[in-house]
mmCIF file of C-alpha atoms in Angstrom:
data_model
loop_
_atom_site.group_PDB
_atom_site.id
_atom_site.type_symbol
_atom_site.label_atom_id
_atom_site.label_comp_id
_atom_site.label_asym_id
_atom_site.label_seq_id
_atom_site.Cartn_x
_atom_site.Cartn_y
_atom_site.Cartn_z
ATOM 1 C CA MET A 1 -0.113 -0.113 0.306
ATOM 2 C CA GLN A 2 1.183 3.010 -0.416
ATOM 3 C CA SER A 3 1.895 5.694 1.766
ATOM 4 C CA LEU A 4 0.818 9.273 2.661
ATOM 5 C CA GLN A 5 4.019 10.320 1.823
ATOM 6 C CA ASP A 6 4.139 8.373 -0.955
ATOM 7 C CA LYS A 7 1.425 9.956 -2.580
ATOM 8 C CA ALA A 8 2.205 13.262 -1.325
ATOM 9 C CA SER A 9 5.074 13.192 -3.475
ATOM 10 C CA GLU A 10 3.260 11.355 -6.662
ATOM 11 C CA TRP A 11 0.889 14.122 -6.456
ATOM 12 C CA SER A 12 2.509 16.950 -6.214
ATOM 13 C CA GLY A 13 4.874 16.438 -7.987
ATOM 14 C CA VAL A 14 7.724 17.114 -4.851
ATOM 15 C CA LYS A 15 10.622 14.729 -3.960
ATOM 16 C CA ARG A 16 10.012 14.366 0.402
ATOM 17 C CA GLU A 17 13.950 15.556 0.442
ATOM 18 C CA ASP A 18 13.193 18.721 -1.811
ATOM 19 C CA ALA A 19 10.136 19.445 0.397
ATOM 20 C CA PHE A 20 11.468 19.253 3.567
ATOM 21 C CA ALA A 21 15.071 21.135 2.214
ATOM 22 C CA ILE A 22 13.205 23.757 4.843
ATOM 23 C CA ASP A 23 15.341 22.293 7.459
ATOM 24 C CA GLU A 24 18.985 22.996 5.458
ATOM 25 C CA VAL A 25 18.052 27.007 6.952
ATOM 26 C CA ASN A 26 16.523 28.124 9.749
ATOM 27 C CA LEU A 27 13.861 30.054 8.041
ATOM 28 C CA PHE A 28 13.210 32.179 11.462
ATOM 29 C CA GLN A 29 15.756 32.915 12.530
ATOM 30 C CA LYS A 30 16.683 33.740 8.188
ATOM 31 C CA LEU A 31 12.333 35.952 7.784
ATOM 32 C CA GLY A 32 11.480 36.345 11.073
ATOM 33 C CA LEU A 33 8.433 37.070 13.254
ATOM 34 C CA GLN A 34 6.412 39.911 11.148
ATOM 35 C CA THR A 35 7.241 38.021 7.499
ATOM 36 C CA PHE A 36 5.181 34.616 8.468
ATOM 37 C CA VAL A 37 2.492 37.357 9.893
ATOM 38 C CA ASN A 38 2.834 38.693 6.138
ATOM 39 C CA LEU A 39 2.711 35.293 4.566
ATOM 40 C CA SER A 40 0.104 34.527 6.437
ATOM 41 C CA THR A 41 -2.100 38.121 6.612
ATOM 42 C CA LYS A 42 -2.307 38.412 2.749
ATOM 43 C CA PHE A 43 -3.104 34.989 2.226
ATOM 44 C CA TYR A 44 -6.085 34.742 4.231
ATOM 45 C CA ASN A 45 -6.802 38.387 2.622
ATOM 46 C CA ARG A 46 -7.016 36.297 -1.024
ATOM 47 C CA VAL A 47 -8.588 33.398 1.128
ATOM 48 C CA TYR A 48 -11.542 35.321 1.881
ATOM 49 C CA ASP A 49 -11.640 37.421 -0.918
ATOM 50 C CA ASP A 50 -11.726 34.343 -3.190
ATOM 51 C CA ASP A 51 -14.375 34.644 -6.487
ATOM 52 C CA GLU A 52 -14.842 31.062 -6.129
ATOM 53 C CA GLU A 53 -17.567 30.579 -3.167
ATOM 54 C CA TRP A 54 -16.890 26.664 -3.128
ATOM 55 C CA PHE A 55 -12.891 26.666 -1.655
ATOM 56 C CA ARG A 56 -14.768 30.537 0.080
ATOM 57 C CA SER A 57 -16.348 28.231 1.871
ATOM 58 C CA ILE A 58 -14.322 25.850 2.830
ATOM 59 C CA PHE A 59 -13.871 28.600 5.178
ATOM 60 C CA GLY A 60 -16.223 29.915 6.584
ATOM 61 C CA ASN A 61 -16.587 28.263 9.825
ATOM 62 C CA SER A 62 -12.939 30.046 11.484
ATOM 63 C CA LYS A 63 -12.814 33.714 11.682
ATOM 64 C CA LYS A 64 -10.242 35.169 9.473
ATOM 65 C CA GLU A 65 -8.449 36.563 12.633
ATOM 66 C CA ASP A 66 -7.801 33.269 13.365
ATOM 67 C CA ALA A 67 -6.895 31.099 10.672
ATOM 68 C CA ILE A 68 -3.842 33.608 10.155
ATOM 69 C CA GLN A 69 -2.811 32.903 14.129
ATOM 70 C CA ASN A 70 -2.681 29.284 13.453
ATOM 71 C CA GLN A 71 -0.917 29.451 10.230
ATOM 72 C CA TYR A 72 2.232 31.790 10.943
ATOM 73 C CA GLU A 73 2.127 30.597 14.401
ATOM 74 C CA PHE A 74 2.228 26.765 12.904
ATOM 75 C CA PHE A 75 5.478 28.101 10.466
ATOM 76 C CA VAL A 76 7.290 29.810 12.735
ATOM 77 C CA GLN A 77 7.238 26.372 14.434
ATOM 78 C CA ARG A 78 8.150 24.233 11.954
ATOM 79 C CA MET A 79 10.319 26.311 9.964
ATOM 80 C CA GLY A 80 12.894 27.234 12.691
ATOM 81 C CA GLY A 81 11.027 29.361 15.664
ATOM 82 C CA PRO A 82 9.838 29.161 18.891
ATOM 83 C CA PRO A 83 6.951 26.468 19.441
ATOM 84 C CA LEU A 84 4.141 29.295 18.852
ATOM 85 C CA TYR A 85 1.747 26.527 17.524
ATOM 86 C CA SER A 86 2.079 24.262 20.404
ATOM 87 C CA GLN A 87 1.657 26.080 23.387
ATOM 88 C CA ARG A 88 -1.425 27.124 22.016
ATOM 89 C CA LYS A 89 -3.344 24.347 20.747
ATOM 90 C CA GLY A 90 -0.655 21.466 21.098
ATOM 91 C CA HIS A 91 0.901 19.073 18.792
ATOM 92 C CA PRO A 92 -0.294 20.633 14.701
ATOM 93 C CA ALA A 93 -1.255 17.117 14.114
ATOM 94 C CA LEU A 94 -2.548 18.871 10.531
ATOM 95 C CA ILE A 95 -4.589 15.525 8.764
ATOM 96 C CA GLY A 96 -6.775 15.363 12.397
ATOM 97 C CA ARG A 97 -7.114 18.583 12.466
ATOM 98 C CA HIS A 98 -8.241 19.458 8.497
ATOM 99 C CA ARG A 99 -11.028 16.470 9.067
ATOM 100 C CA PRO A 100 -13.690 18.613 9.097
ATOM 101 C CA PHE A 101 -12.522 19.683 5.856
ATOM 102 C CA PRO A 102 -12.526 18.554 1.896
ATOM 103 C CA VAL A 103 -8.897 18.227 0.967
ATOM 104 C CA THR A 104 -9.273 17.819 -2.543
ATOM 105 C CA HIS A 105 -7.100 17.772 -4.980
ATOM 106 C CA ARG A 106 -8.876 21.516 -6.283
ATOM 107 C CA ALA A 107 -8.774 22.178 -3.806
ATOM 108 C CA ALA A 108 -5.007 21.622 -3.007
ATOM 109 C CA GLU A 109 -4.458 23.231 -6.080
ATOM 110 C CA ARG A 110 -6.770 26.342 -5.263
ATOM 111 C CA TRP A 111 -4.376 26.848 -1.892
ATOM 112 C CA LEU A 112 -1.808 26.766 -3.707
ATOM 113 C CA HIS A 113 -2.473 29.039 -6.188
ATOM 114 C CA HIS A 114 -3.112 31.901 -2.963
ATOM 115 C CA MET A 115 -0.176 31.398 -1.426
ATOM 116 C CA GLN A 116 1.923 31.564 -4.830
ATOM 117 C CA LEU A 117 0.189 35.194 -5.583
ATOM 118 C CA ALA A 118 1.340 35.429 -1.322
ATOM 119 C CA LEU A 119 4.421 34.486 -1.080
ATOM 120 C CA ASP A 120 5.048 36.922 -4.899
ATOM 121 C CA GLU A 121 3.513 39.561 -2.735
ATOM 122 C CA THR A 122 6.010 39.549 0.152
ATOM 123 C CA PRO A 123 8.738 41.222 -0.604
ATOM 124 C CA ASP A 124 10.953 40.229 2.222
ATOM 125 C CA ILE A 125 10.981 36.369 1.442
ATOM 126 C CA ASP A 126 14.289 36.035 -0.795
ATOM 127 C CA ALA A 127 14.744 33.407 -3.920
ATOM 128 C CA ASP A 128 16.034 30.787 -2.049
ATOM 129 C CA SER A 129 13.726 30.512 1.447
ATOM 130 C CA LYS A 130 10.644 30.999 -0.946
ATOM 131 C CA ASP A 131 11.873 28.087 -3.527
ATOM 132 C CA ARG A 132 11.820 25.684 0.063
ATOM 133 C CA MET A 133 8.623 26.842 1.123
ATOM 134 C CA ILE A 134 7.051 26.210 -2.179
ATOM 135 C CA LYS A 135 8.047 23.360 -2.351
ATOM 136 C CA PHE A 136 7.167 21.730 1.561
ATOM 137 C CA PHE A 137 3.713 24.231 0.753
ATOM 138 C CA ARG A 138 2.815 22.150 -2.275
ATOM 139 C CA HIS A 139 4.082 18.849 -0.699
ATOM 140 C CA THR A 140 1.993 19.324 2.463
ATOM 141 C CA ALA A 141 -0.784 20.713 0.293
ATOM 142 C CA PHE A 142 -1.155 16.570 -1.205
ATOM 143 C CA PHE A 143 -0.297 14.893 2.160
ATOM 144 C CA LEU A 144 -3.153 16.105 3.427
ATOM 145 C CA VAL A 145 -5.436 15.491 -0.152
ATOM 146 C CA ALA A 146 -3.542 11.965 1.024
ATOM 147 C CA GLY A 147 -5.281 11.842 4.774
ATOM 148 C CA ASP A 148 -8.480 13.009 3.139
ATOM 149 C CA GLU A 149 -8.235 10.351 0.855
ATOM 150 C CA MET A 150 -8.065 7.675 3.454
ATOM 151 C CA LYS A 151 -11.014 9.289 5.686
ATOM 152 C CA ASN A 152 -12.926 8.382 2.440
ATOM 153 C CA GLN A 153 -12.122 5.295 1.523
ATOM 154 C CA ASN A 154 -11.897 4.169 5.739
ATOM 155 C CA LEU A 155 -15.587 5.244 5.897
ATOM 156 C CA GLN A 156 -16.743 3.895 2.758
ATOM 157 C CA THR A 157 -15.333 0.430 3.859
ATOM 158 C CA GLN A 158 -16.524 0.710 7.827
ATOM 159 C CA CYS A 159 -20.635 1.613 6.492
ATOM 160 C CA LYS A 160 -20.201 -0.547 4.262
ATOM 161 C CA HIS A 161 -19.078 -3.202 7.235
ATOM 162 C CA GLY A 162 -21.764 -1.726 9.416
ATOM 163 C CA ILE A 163 -25.221 -1.662 6.870
ATOM 164 C CA GLN A 164 -24.261 -5.640 5.663
ATOM 165 C CA GLN A 165 -24.444 -6.551 10.318
ATOM 166 C CA SER A 166 -27.814 -4.598 10.140
ATOM 167 C CA ALA A 167 -28.577 -6.410 6.527
ATOM 168 C CA ALA A 168 -27.672 -9.740 9.003
ATOM 169 C CA PRO A 169 -31.243 -11.910 10.066
ATOM 170 C CA MET B 1 -17.374 21.701 21.119
ATOM 171 C CA GLN B 2 -14.730 20.473 22.877
ATOM 172 C CA SER B 3 -11.071 20.857 20.892
ATOM 173 C CA LEU B 4 -9.044 17.693 20.839
ATOM 174 C CA GLN B 5 -6.489 19.130 23.069
ATOM 175 C CA ASP B 6 -8.737 20.324 26.417
ATOM 176 C CA LYS B 7 -9.943 16.591 25.768
ATOM 177 C CA ALA B 8 -6.464 15.426 25.658
ATOM 178 C CA SER B 9 -6.375 17.477 29.073
ATOM 179 C CA GLU B 10 -8.825 16.694 31.122
ATOM 180 C CA TRP B 11 -7.982 12.554 30.430
ATOM 181 C CA SER B 12 -4.968 13.314 30.922
ATOM 182 C CA GLY B 13 -4.899 15.479 34.508
ATOM 183 C CA VAL B 14 -1.960 16.639 32.082
ATOM 184 C CA LYS B 15 -1.883 20.614 31.350
ATOM 185 C CA ARG B 16 -0.982 21.881 27.699
ATOM 186 C CA GLU B 17 1.545 23.758 28.589
ATOM 187 C CA ASP B 18 3.047 20.875 31.676
ATOM 188 C CA ALA B 19 2.956 19.174 27.992
ATOM 189 C CA PHE B 20 5.108 21.421 26.294
ATOM 190 C CA ALA B 21 7.496 21.970 28.901
ATOM 191 C CA ILE B 22 9.437 19.634 27.165
ATOM 192 C CA ASP B 23 10.856 22.450 25.321
ATOM 193 C CA GLU B 24 11.148 24.814 27.626
ATOM 194 C CA VAL B 25 15.175 23.071 27.242
ATOM 195 C CA ASN B 26 16.380 20.940 24.463
ATOM 196 C CA LEU B 27 16.095 17.275 25.772
ATOM 197 C CA PHE B 28 18.366 16.041 22.232
ATOM 198 C CA GLN B 29 20.969 18.126 23.212
ATOM 199 C CA LYS B 30 21.121 17.219 26.968
ATOM 200 C CA LEU B 31 20.513 13.723 26.799
ATOM 201 C CA GLY B 32 21.527 12.473 23.094
ATOM 202 C CA LEU B 33 20.703 10.386 20.427
ATOM 203 C CA GLN B 34 21.519 6.626 22.288
ATOM 204 C CA THR B 35 19.465 7.471 25.327
ATOM 205 C CA PHE B 36 16.636 7.806 22.561
ATOM 206 C CA VAL B 37 17.486 4.703 21.130
ATOM 207 C CA ASN B 38 17.119 2.714 23.897
ATOM 208 C CA LEU B 39 14.345 4.257 25.286
ATOM 209 C CA SER B 40 12.453 2.823 22.837
ATOM 210 C CA THR B 41 13.544 -0.155 22.580
ATOM 211 C CA LYS B 42 13.479 -1.279 25.926
ATOM 212 C CA PHE B 43 10.006 0.621 25.648
ATOM 213 C CA TYR B 44 8.705 -2.213 22.148
ATOM 214 C CA ASN B 45 10.973 -4.650 23.418
ATOM 215 C CA ARG B 46 8.156 -4.800 26.451
ATOM 216 C CA VAL B 47 5.385 -3.878 24.407
ATOM 217 C CA TYR B 48 5.995 -6.775 21.903
ATOM 218 C CA ASP B 49 5.896 -8.913 24.734
ATOM 219 C CA ASP B 50 3.288 -7.664 26.404
ATOM 220 C CA ASP B 51 0.951 -10.848 28.851
ATOM 221 C CA GLU B 52 -2.116 -8.909 27.901
ATOM 222 C CA GLU B 53 -2.520 -9.745 23.990
ATOM 223 C CA TRP B 54 -5.136 -7.467 23.280
ATOM 224 C CA PHE B 55 -2.657 -4.625 23.456
ATOM 225 C CA ARG B 56 0.536 -6.910 21.462
ATOM 226 C CA SER B 57 -2.105 -7.337 19.074
ATOM 227 C CA ILE B 58 -2.714 -3.385 18.260
ATOM 228 C CA PHE B 59 1.028 -3.901 16.921
ATOM 229 C CA GLY B 60 1.637 -7.391 15.716
ATOM 230 C CA ASN B 61 1.391 -5.826 11.561
ATOM 231 C CA SER B 62 4.415 -3.830 12.618
ATOM 232 C CA LYS B 63 8.062 -4.995 12.352
ATOM 233 C CA LYS B 64 9.979 -4.012 16.350
ATOM 234 C CA GLU B 65 12.639 -2.517 14.517
ATOM 235 C CA ASP B 66 10.579 0.001 12.488
ATOM 236 C CA ALA B 67 7.984 1.191 15.568
ATOM 237 C CA ILE B 68 11.409 1.447 17.644
ATOM 238 C CA GLN B 69 12.975 3.408 15.209
ATOM 239 C CA ASN B 70 9.918 5.296 13.806
ATOM 240 C CA GLN B 71 9.603 6.477 17.682
ATOM 241 C CA TYR B 72 13.077 7.504 18.473
ATOM 242 C CA GLU B 73 13.063 9.691 15.413
ATOM 243 C CA PHE B 74 9.577 10.827 17.372
ATOM 244 C CA PHE B 75 11.099 12.225 20.106
ATOM 245 C CA VAL B 76 14.634 13.572 18.752
ATOM 246 C CA GLN B 77 12.847 15.181 16.322
ATOM 247 C CA ARG B 78 10.389 16.786 18.103
ATOM 248 C CA MET B 79 12.452 17.239 21.651
ATOM 249 C CA GLY B 80 15.258 19.621 19.721
ATOM 250 C CA GLY B 81 16.877 17.556 17.764
ATOM 251 C CA PRO B 82 17.690 16.915 13.844
ATOM 252 C CA PRO B 83 14.570 16.538 11.468
ATOM 253 C CA LEU B 84 15.058 12.022 11.586
ATOM 254 C CA TYR B 85 11.564 11.859 11.507
ATOM 255 C CA SER B 86 10.015 14.561 8.603
ATOM 256 C CA GLN B 87 13.175 13.139 6.430
ATOM 257 C CA ARG B 88 12.420 9.507 6.525
ATOM 258 C CA LYS B 89 9.016 10.190 6.259
ATOM 259 C CA GLY B 90 7.251 13.296 6.410
ATOM 260 C CA HIS B 91 5.250 15.186 8.985
ATOM 261 C CA PRO B 92 4.343 13.198 11.665
ATOM 262 C CA ALA B 93 0.751 13.873 11.422
ATOM 263 C CA LEU B 94 0.437 12.292 14.699
ATOM 264 C CA ILE B 95 -3.836 11.643 14.668
ATOM 265 C CA GLY B 96 -3.474 10.829 11.024
ATOM 266 C CA ARG B 97 -1.211 8.180 11.860
ATOM 267 C CA HIS B 98 -2.729 6.263 14.434
ATOM 268 C CA ARG B 99 -5.885 5.949 12.526
ATOM 269 C CA PRO B 100 -5.165 2.787 11.913
ATOM 270 C CA PHE B 101 -5.000 1.502 15.525
ATOM 271 C CA PRO B 102 -7.741 1.368 18.285
ATOM 272 C CA VAL B 103 -6.247 3.975 20.492
ATOM 273 C CA THR B 104 -8.883 3.923 23.419
ATOM 274 C CA HIS B 105 -8.653 4.831 26.622
ATOM 275 C CA ARG B 106 -7.390 1.669 28.358
ATOM 276 C CA ALA B 107 -4.471 1.413 25.758
ATOM 277 C CA ALA B 108 -3.206 4.363 26.006
ATOM 278 C CA GLU B 109 -3.314 4.016 30.100
ATOM 279 C CA ARG B 110 -1.620 0.573 28.838
ATOM 280 C CA TRP B 111 0.616 2.763 26.754
ATOM 281 C CA LEU B 112 1.642 4.946 29.424
ATOM 282 C CA HIS B 113 2.543 1.657 31.937
ATOM 283 C CA HIS B 114 5.338 0.807 29.685
ATOM 284 C CA MET B 115 6.419 4.246 29.141
ATOM 285 C CA GLN B 116 6.918 4.779 32.690
ATOM 286 C CA LEU B 117 8.449 1.259 32.765
ATOM 287 C CA ALA B 118 10.951 1.800 30.301
ATOM 288 C CA LEU B 119 11.996 5.625 31.097
ATOM 289 C CA ASP B 120 12.692 4.148 34.669
ATOM 290 C CA GLU B 121 14.792 1.447 33.075
ATOM 291 C CA THR B 122 17.109 4.808 30.788
ATOM 292 C CA PRO B 123 19.204 5.676 34.307
ATOM 293 C CA ASP B 124 20.853 8.676 31.193
ATOM 294 C CA ILE B 125 17.319 9.850 31.756
ATOM 295 C CA ASP B 126 17.112 12.595 34.617
ATOM 296 C CA ALA B 127 14.297 13.900 36.646
ATOM 297 C CA ASP B 128 13.909 16.193 35.549
ATOM 298 C CA SER B 129 14.021 15.172 32.543
ATOM 299 C CA LYS B 130 11.809 11.948 32.999
ATOM 300 C CA ASP B 131 8.958 14.343 34.825
ATOM 301 C CA ARG B 132 8.652 16.106 31.356
ATOM 302 C CA MET B 133 8.925 13.154 29.552
ATOM 303 C CA ILE B 134 6.205 11.968 31.473
ATOM 304 C CA LYS B 135 3.685 14.857 30.950
ATOM 305 C CA PHE B 136 4.002 15.802 27.414
ATOM 306 C CA PHE B 137 3.984 12.055 26.640
ATOM 307 C CA ARG B 138 0.494 11.144 29.289
ATOM 308 C CA HIS B 139 -0.721 14.365 27.545
ATOM 309 C CA THR B 140 -0.496 13.005 23.795
ATOM 310 C CA ALA B 141 -1.484 10.054 24.441
ATOM 311 C CA PHE B 142 -4.623 11.079 25.224
ATOM 312 C CA PHE B 143 -4.200 13.599 22.623
ATOM 313 C CA LEU B 144 -4.333 10.652 20.456
ATOM 314 C CA VAL B 145 -7.472 8.880 21.994
ATOM 315 C CA ALA B 146 -9.790 11.900 21.488
ATOM 316 C CA GLY B 147 -8.219 11.773 17.370
ATOM 317 C CA ASP B 148 -9.799 7.695 17.943
ATOM 318 C CA GLU B 149 -13.098 9.357 19.175
ATOM 319 C CA MET B 150 -13.419 11.820 16.667
ATOM 320 C CA LYS B 151 -13.006 9.390 13.760
ATOM 321 C CA ASN B 152 -15.659 7.295 15.134
ATOM 322 C CA GLN B 153 -18.206 10.080 15.564
ATOM 323 C CA ASN B 154 -17.544 10.821 12.152
ATOM 324 C CA LEU B 155 -18.170 7.077 10.768
ATOM 325 C CA GLN B 156 -21.172 7.108 12.783
ATOM 326 C CA THR B 157 -22.522 10.107 11.827
ATOM 327 C CA GLN B 158 -21.500 8.796 7.871
ATOM 328 C CA CYS B 159 -22.828 6.369 7.924
ATOM 329 C CA LYS B 160 -25.675 6.549 8.801
ATOM 330 C CA HIS B 161 -26.812 9.455 5.954
ATOM 331 C CA GLY B 162 -25.568 7.549 3.719
ATOM 332 C CA ILE B 163 -27.754 4.299 4.818
ATOM 333 C CA GLN B 164 -30.976 7.447 5.264
ATOM 334 C CA GLN B 165 -30.039 7.930 1.430
ATOM 335 C CA SER B 166 -29.836 4.366 0.045
ATOM 336 C CA ALA B 167 -32.417 3.565 2.226
ATOM 337 C CA ALA B 168 -34.600 6.508 0.650
ATOM 338 C CA PRO B 169 -37.139 5.663 -2.462
#
């Protein structure tokens, strides 16, 4: 059976070692907290104002300022900075915390579209850092698509099992 | 709705800030790689030899040496060391990767029982580090129980929905 990380690599076109090249440099030290706040603010300004209602509605139950904080705190923690996310919310548990959302291939591509533009609009991020971050984001987005498919497959198997049980004499 | 981290705190009796007091000290620098290898080896030696078959069987589809490596690489990465786990497997995604397993309250307590004994058998771990690690493990174990319950609740809701749909004319 193909692992989550193998599916992520195949679908994203990004090898795992390229996705985690974020760990070869301390991006938090290089870029600083404010750059991450700016990036997530630009990203969610786009998302909450997206013309594509199907994508915008995925975020409909969250406040924009919460979404921004959750995201930059995770990025800071994962990219060499203080563990801001865990201090406030515990484990990132990326797949578990995305369970309520339909993380489809199409949603991943739309997320990445907005993130690419947000990166382009954040001039404090140099070309090398941007390249590392894009690969990390692309691999991670499709890792979450793989997590979403696993959820749906489990649902189908378990429901079938449940229906067979209740149909038994 | 109670969050995953709130459930984890309530069930474990460990506050989030105490669980993540592992981040106040660099435990990897303090203890070194070999101590983490020793801890995970002692832990899984116990687990794979557990008299309680219901618990031992949870690990029945994994090789012991793989289980040991996955665990110590994650601990090293999370406790201040190099990102060994992500370099090899990608995101920890703790809830997602525990999805195949029945992470019940009873299983969490049994896991913690073996881990407490493994810590006691690893003399290189000083009392302060041990205290931080036990709180982290206890909170994390019940965080995963909360993740498991979320999975089961979703299954019930979705299956019911599916059954209603197929029962409709």
